[in-house]
Tab-separated table of C-alpha atoms in Angstrom:
chain	number	residue	atom	x	y	z
R	1	MET	CA	-172.369	11.427	96.715
R	2	GLU	CA	-169.009	12.569	97.972
R	3	GLY	CA	-168.685	16.168	99.057
R	4	ALA	CA	-165.567	18.121	98.103
R	5	VAL	CA	-164.342	21.345	99.688
R	6	ARG	CA	-161.130	23.254	99.044
R	7	SER	CA	-159.220	25.249	101.618
R	8	ALA	CA	-155.964	27.178	101.327
R	9	SER	CA	-155.430	27.388	105.084
R	10	PRO	CA	-152.655	25.281	106.632
R	11	LEU	CA	-153.309	22.192	108.713
R	12	PRO	CA	-153.938	22.884	112.401
R	13	TRP	CA	-150.661	21.389	113.632
R	14	ASN	CA	-147.225	22.949	113.741
R	15	PRO	CA	-145.405	21.985	110.484
R	16	LEU	CA	-142.045	22.258	112.232
R	17	SER	CA	-142.866	19.625	114.856
R	18	GLY	CA	-144.018	16.040	114.846
R	19	GLY	CA	-147.096	16.882	116.904
R	20	ALA	CA	-147.781	17.583	120.551
R	21	GLY	CA	-148.608	14.050	121.565
R	22	PRO	CA	-150.120	10.690	120.522
R	23	CYS	CA	-152.881	11.038	117.924
R	24	THR	CA	-152.556	14.860	117.809
R	25	GLU	CA	-151.978	14.668	114.073
R	26	THR	CA	-154.877	12.289	113.454
R	27	ARG	CA	-157.342	14.210	115.602
R	28	ALA	CA	-156.381	17.534	114.074
R	29	VAL	CA	-156.840	16.316	110.511
R	30	THR	CA	-159.989	14.353	111.392
R	31	ARG	CA	-161.630	17.343	113.111
R	32	ARG	CA	-160.861	19.632	110.166
R	33	ALA	CA	-161.913	17.022	107.590
R	34	LYS	CA	-165.225	16.424	109.377
R	35	ARG	CA	-165.959	20.136	109.259
R	36	LEU	CA	-165.201	20.269	105.545
R	37	ALA	CA	-166.777	17.046	104.310
R	38	PRO	CA	-169.339	14.458	105.439
R	39	PRO	CA	-168.322	10.885	106.352
R	40	GLY	CA	-167.182	9.143	103.207
R	41	GLY	CA	-166.567	12.550	101.596
R	42	ILE	CA	-163.364	14.329	100.738
R	43	ALA	CA	-161.758	17.406	102.253
R	44	ASP	CA	-159.020	19.212	100.326
R	45	LEU	CA	-156.436	20.828	102.569
R	46	ARG	CA	-153.149	22.497	101.703
R	47	GLN	CA	-149.901	22.576	103.660
R	48	GLU	CA	-147.056	24.928	102.858
R	49	GLY	CA	-143.744	23.173	103.472
R	50	GLY	CA	-141.891	26.315	104.571
R	51	ASP	CA	-138.158	25.889	104.953
R	52	ARG	CA	-138.368	22.129	105.443
R	53	GLY	CA	-139.873	21.000	102.179
R	54	ALA	CA	-141.843	21.834	99.055
R	55	PRO	CA	-145.553	22.797	99.262
R	56	TRP	CA	-147.906	19.840	99.168
R	57	ARG	CA	-151.639	19.285	98.841
R	58	LEU	CA	-153.477	16.972	101.208
R	59	ARG	CA	-156.787	15.277	100.483
R	60	ALA	CA	-158.461	13.718	103.540
R	61	ARG	CA	-161.115	11.042	102.984
R	62	LEU	CA	-163.128	9.862	106.010
R	63	THR	CA	-163.775	6.147	105.609
R	64	PRO	CA	-166.886	4.399	107.012
R	65	PRO	CA	-166.573	2.026	110.005
R	66	GLN	CA	-165.007	-1.330	109.163
R	67	GLY	CA	-164.142	-4.386	111.235
R	68	GLY	CA	-165.300	-2.923	114.544
R	69	GLU	CA	-163.378	0.330	114.124
R	70	THR	CA	-165.199	3.555	114.933
R	71	ASP	CA	-163.607	5.392	112.024
R	72	GLY	CA	-160.454	5.809	110.001
R	73	ILE	CA	-158.978	8.403	107.710
R	74	THR	CA	-157.173	8.238	104.390
R	75	LEU	CA	-154.803	11.085	103.561
R	76	ARG	CA	-153.876	11.593	99.917
R	77	ILE	CA	-150.906	13.889	99.492
R	78	GLN	CA	-149.457	15.264	96.266
R	79	THR	CA	-145.984	16.745	96.391
R	80	SER	CA	-143.445	17.768	93.764
R	81	VAL	CA	-139.967	16.386	94.420
R	82	LYS	CA	-136.648	16.605	92.595
R	83	GLY	CA	-135.370	13.469	90.865
R	84	LEU	CA	-132.157	12.718	89.024
R	85	LEU	CA	-130.702	15.783	87.283
R	86	ASP	CA	-133.225	17.816	89.323
R	87	SER	CA	-136.121	16.703	87.113
R	88	ASP	CA	-139.565	17.339	88.613
R	89	ILE	CA	-141.475	14.292	89.889
R	90	LEU	CA	-145.115	14.520	90.967
R	91	LEU	CA	-145.408	12.067	93.832
R	92	LYS	CA	-148.844	10.875	94.998
R	93	LEU	CA	-148.837	9.342	98.469
R	94	SER	CA	-151.775	7.730	100.250
R	95	PHE	CA	-151.737	7.123	104.020
R	96	HIS	CA	-154.595	5.183	105.601
R	97	LEU	CA	-154.536	5.891	109.344
R	98	PRO	CA	-156.391	3.254	111.401
R	99	ILE	CA	-158.126	4.201	114.629
R	100	SER	CA	-155.134	2.780	116.546
R	101	TYR	CA	-152.709	5.168	114.791
R	102	PRO	CA	-150.020	6.147	115.730
R	103	SER	CA	-149.649	2.978	117.820
R	104	SER	CA	-150.170	1.125	114.544
R	105	LEU	CA	-148.396	1.908	111.294
R	106	PRO	CA	-150.354	3.577	108.485
R	107	ASN	CA	-150.989	1.690	105.248
R	108	ILE	CA	-148.989	3.483	102.545
R	109	SER	CA	-149.324	3.481	98.767
R	110	ILE	CA	-147.188	5.366	96.237
R	111	ASN	CA	-147.948	6.415	92.673
R	112	SER	CA	-146.158	8.575	90.122
R	113	GLU	CA	-146.219	8.765	86.346
R	114	GLN	CA	-142.529	9.673	86.367
R	115	LEU	CA	-141.455	6.539	88.270
R	116	THR	CA	-141.518	2.860	87.371
R	117	ARG	CA	-143.498	0.339	89.424
R	118	ALA	CA	-140.245	-0.974	90.859
R	119	GLN	CA	-139.230	2.524	91.950
R	120	CYS	CA	-142.644	3.152	93.559
R	121	LYS	CA	-142.263	-0.138	95.417
R	122	ASP	CA	-138.803	0.876	96.655
R	123	VAL	CA	-140.108	4.251	97.828
R	124	LYS	CA	-142.963	2.555	99.707
R	125	GLU	CA	-140.608	0.089	101.405
R	126	ARG	CA	-138.256	2.867	102.496
R	127	LEU	CA	-141.176	4.928	103.826
R	128	LEU	CA	-142.438	1.965	105.853
R	129	GLU	CA	-138.946	1.488	107.298
R	130	GLN	CA	-138.914	5.143	108.269
R	131	ALA	CA	-142.435	4.919	109.715
R	132	LYS	CA	-141.332	2.161	112.131
R	133	ARG	CA	-138.894	4.643	113.661
R	134	HIS	CA	-141.812	6.955	114.491
R	135	LEU	CA	-144.160	4.302	115.901
R	136	SER	CA	-146.380	5.778	118.665
R	137	GLU	CA	-145.608	9.275	117.341
R	138	PRO	CA	-147.519	11.355	114.749
R	139	MET	CA	-145.531	10.681	111.583
R	140	VAL	CA	-147.254	11.622	108.314
R	141	HIS	CA	-145.783	15.106	108.119
R	142	GLU	CA	-142.303	13.827	108.971
R	143	LEU	CA	-142.594	11.069	106.345
R	144	VAL	CA	-143.545	13.575	103.643
R	145	LEU	CA	-140.576	15.767	104.528
R	146	TRP	CA	-138.286	12.738	104.612
R	147	ILE	CA	-139.291	11.533	101.163
R	148	GLN	CA	-138.849	15.038	99.716
R	149	GLN	CA	-135.285	15.046	100.980
R	150	ASN	CA	-134.356	11.456	100.089
R	151	ILE	CA	-136.234	10.575	96.885
R	152	LYS	CA	-133.219	11.188	94.631
R	153	HIS	CA	-131.060	8.778	96.629
R	154	ILE	CA	-133.782	6.092	96.635
R	155	ILE	CA	-134.298	6.320	92.863
R	156	GLY	CA	-130.549	6.105	92.265
R	157	GLN	CA	-130.264	2.995	94.418
R	158	SER	CA	-133.228	1.269	92.778
R	159	GLU	CA	-131.674	1.690	89.326
R	160	THR	CA	-128.093	0.688	90.135
R	161	SER	CA	-128.793	-2.779	88.794
R	162	VAL	CA	-130.975	-1.526	85.954
R	163	CYS	CA	-129.712	-4.082	83.463
R	164	ASN	CA	-130.184	-6.999	85.825
R	165	GLU	CA	-133.976	-6.595	85.570
R	166	LYS	CA	-136.064	-8.390	82.934
R	167	SER	CA	-135.693	-5.652	80.372
R	168	THR	CA	-134.215	-5.247	76.927
R	169	LEU	CA	-130.958	-3.928	78.339
R	170	SER	CA	-128.670	-6.792	77.451
R	171	ARG	CA	-125.608	-6.248	79.594
R	172	CYS	CA	-124.804	-4.680	82.918
R	173	ILE	CA	-122.149	-2.002	83.174
R	174	SER	CA	-119.111	-2.381	85.371
R	175	THR	CA	-118.721	0.099	88.209
R	176	GLU	CA	-115.030	0.725	87.510
R	177	ASP	CA	-113.876	4.317	87.356
R	178	GLY	CA	-112.458	6.007	84.255
R	179	ILE	CA	-113.744	7.037	80.819
R	180	TRP	CA	-116.051	4.563	79.157
R	181	THR	CA	-117.577	4.035	75.730
R	182	ILE	CA	-121.060	2.536	75.403
R	183	LEU	CA	-122.966	1.597	72.249
R	184	LEU	CA	-126.781	1.550	72.377
R	185	HIS	CA	-129.292	0.398	69.791
R	186	LEU	CA	-132.823	1.829	69.575
R	187	ASP	CA	-135.567	-0.028	67.754
R	188	HIS	CA	-137.423	3.111	66.646
R	189	MET	CA	-138.278	6.747	67.344
R	190	ARG	CA	-141.838	7.846	66.729
R	191	ALA	CA	-141.509	11.391	68.118
R	192	LYS	CA	-138.076	11.902	66.558
R	193	THR	CA	-137.698	15.670	67.002
R	194	LYS	CA	-138.616	15.614	70.697
R	195	TYR	CA	-136.584	12.457	71.297
R	196	VAL	CA	-133.450	13.926	69.724
R	197	LYS	CA	-133.739	17.160	71.723
R	198	THR	CA	-134.123	15.154	74.925
R	199	VAL	CA	-131.021	13.058	74.195
R	200	GLU	CA	-129.046	16.206	73.373
R	201	LYS	CA	-130.095	17.777	76.684
R	202	TRP	CA	-129.170	14.672	78.690
R	203	THR	CA	-125.738	14.376	77.094
R	204	SER	CA	-125.103	18.090	77.619
R	205	ASP	CA	-126.164	17.969	81.284
R	206	LEU	CA	-124.045	14.858	81.914
R	207	ARG	CA	-121.090	16.086	79.841
R	208	LEU	CA	-121.149	13.061	77.560
R	209	THR	CA	-119.754	13.143	74.029
R	210	GLY	CA	-120.383	10.885	71.042
R	211	ARG	CA	-122.884	10.391	68.254
R	212	LEU	CA	-126.586	9.782	67.704
R	213	MET	CA	-126.520	7.968	64.357
R	214	PHE	CA	-129.341	7.366	61.901
R	215	MET	CA	-129.076	5.167	58.806
R	216	GLY	CA	-132.391	4.017	57.409
R	217	LYS	CA	-134.104	2.151	60.250
R	218	ILE	CA	-130.881	1.751	62.230
R	219	ILE	CA	-130.560	4.047	65.240
R	220	LEU	CA	-127.371	3.957	67.329
R	221	ILE	CA	-126.204	6.027	70.285
R	222	LEU	CA	-122.445	6.002	70.885
R	223	LEU	CA	-121.464	7.697	74.122
R	224	GLN	CA	-118.214	8.483	75.916
R	225	GLY	CA	-117.804	9.854	79.400
R	226	ASP	CA	-117.158	9.018	83.015
R	227	ARG	CA	-118.753	5.926	84.469
R	228	THR	CA	-121.208	7.700	86.749
R	229	SER	CA	-122.555	9.914	83.969
R	230	ILE	CA	-123.112	6.956	81.634
R	231	LYS	CA	-125.000	5.124	84.367
R	232	GLU	CA	-127.186	8.184	84.997
R	233	TYR	CA	-127.858	8.440	81.260
R	234	LEU	CA	-129.086	4.819	81.175
R	235	ILE	CA	-131.396	5.503	84.111
R	236	LEU	CA	-132.897	8.519	82.343
R	237	GLN	CA	-133.198	6.616	79.072
R	238	LYS	CA	-135.113	3.801	80.751
R	239	THR	CA	-137.337	5.715	83.168
R	240	SER	CA	-138.314	8.874	81.241
R	241	LYS	CA	-141.278	9.199	78.896
R	242	VAL	CA	-139.164	10.139	75.931
R	243	ASP	CA	-141.233	8.787	73.018
R	244	VAL	CA	-144.875	8.099	72.086
R	245	ASP	CA	-146.645	4.810	71.421
R	246	SER	CA	-148.706	3.900	68.352
R	247	SER	CA	-151.677	5.863	69.723
R	248	GLY	CA	-149.586	9.003	70.297
R	249	LYS	CA	-149.478	8.626	74.091
R	250	LYS	CA	-146.204	9.437	75.873
R	251	CYS	CA	-144.265	6.312	76.799
R	252	LYS	CA	-140.970	5.115	78.220
R	253	GLU	CA	-138.234	3.564	76.101
R	254	LYS	CA	-138.611	-0.214	76.262
R	255	MET	CA	-136.838	-1.174	73.030
R	256	ILE	CA	-133.259	-0.243	73.823
R	257	SER	CA	-130.297	-2.632	73.873
R	258	VAL	CA	-126.799	-2.154	75.240
R	259	LEU	CA	-124.698	-3.665	72.454
R	260	CYS	CA	-121.346	-3.094	74.101
R	261	GLU	CA	-119.562	-1.228	76.869
R	262	THR	CA	-115.847	-0.877	77.199
R	263	LYS	CA	-113.333	1.256	79.010
R	264	VAL	CA	-111.587	3.745	76.737
R	265	GLN	CA	-108.137	2.414	75.777
R	266	SER	CA	-105.061	4.317	74.659
R	267	GLU	CA	-105.786	3.552	70.974
R	268	HIS	CA	-109.269	5.039	71.276
R	269	LYS	CA	-109.828	8.688	70.402
R	270	ARG	CA	-112.152	10.848	72.482
R	271	PHE	CA	-115.107	12.531	70.815
R	272	GLN	CA	-114.933	16.275	71.432
R	273	ALA	CA	-118.704	16.852	71.330
R	274	PHE	CA	-122.045	15.111	70.990
R	275	GLU	CA	-123.471	15.285	67.470
R	276	VAL	CA	-126.566	13.995	65.686
R	277	LYS	CA	-125.753	12.601	62.237
R	278	GLU	CA	-127.601	11.018	59.320
R	279	TYR	CA	-125.774	8.438	57.169
R	280	SER	CA	-126.634	7.085	53.750
R	281	THR	CA	-124.462	3.964	53.746
R	282	LEU	CA	-122.873	1.529	56.180
R	283	ASP	CA	-119.454	2.647	54.936
R	284	GLU	CA	-120.078	6.145	56.266
R	285	ILE	CA	-120.854	4.761	59.716
R	286	GLN	CA	-117.784	2.543	59.534
R	287	LYS	CA	-115.569	5.569	58.857
R	288	GLU	CA	-117.038	7.272	61.943
R	289	PHE	CA	-116.044	4.304	64.107
R	290	GLU	CA	-112.603	4.085	62.442
R	291	ALA	CA	-111.905	7.749	63.184
R	292	ALA	CA	-112.567	7.045	66.867
R	293	GLY	CA	-110.385	3.926	66.906
R	294	LEU	CA	-113.464	1.756	67.406
R	295	ILE	CA	-113.420	-0.354	64.242
R	296	ASP	CA	-113.546	-3.608	66.243
R	297	LEU	CA	-116.689	-2.364	67.965
R	298	PHE	CA	-118.237	-1.596	64.595
R	299	SER	CA	-117.308	-4.948	63.035
R	300	GLU	CA	-118.681	-6.995	65.916
R	301	PHE	CA	-122.042	-5.300	66.391
R	302	VAL	CA	-123.177	-2.959	63.601
R	303	PRO	CA	-123.291	-5.121	60.418
R	304	ALA	CA	-125.385	-7.713	62.290
R	305	LEU	CA	-128.167	-5.121	62.668
R	306	LEU	CA	-128.754	-5.224	58.898
R	307	LYS	CA	-129.529	-8.946	58.873
């Protein structure tokens, strides 16, 4: 059976340096892990990030000999990082350090419930690129600090072409500057109250105006705002667990379509706020679009949703 021990003391290497020399990091963690857990067991260690990063927990698993190696060590690190709009992301990183580390790169795996598989893959690739720059130097601590500081940028880059992926987003948005209008269609909302509050928070944070419109089973989101904010909204809409599935488990929005996106023209009127509205008839929705100078948008896309 695996042994498990918890310790609140910091790791025995200086958190403000990369280590005193080759394998210092590995030997330090290995020595401490061996004292806390038997081979094949787990040692729980904790490192306070100080002024260079957020606190993170480290789990060290000593692996049995394989392929002629005398030993190896797997470090599992959990750290909370800030994503888009400063949302909290619990990042789980696993570093397997071979006996030849740091002359050889560690094997890295990434997992997070707040990120998509594609985003986790991008984070892993960027970490491996960074690791190559530290070859022959202790690097795990530096890699953790680096990802804490750069995760937001990596996520943003991985979602720039969000509608080019095989998803239900039907059209990609131009990167031109200016005020834009975008019309989204949602297939359903199971956790309606929570979903609506989340959309209201996102639009408030991003300073977007428009309407969240309900009529029977039709759900539309009409947004206006600057290009960057609309793109960030789409990223949040696609990557956040905003609804629940049929079993009541939190899930991401997979049934959303971008019906249309267009730059605001002189004949268009700007919405002054974001409002949630219920409509009884299609005529009521049509009047909403007419008031905003968007009757062509309505005629082309909305009636077809009733068929």
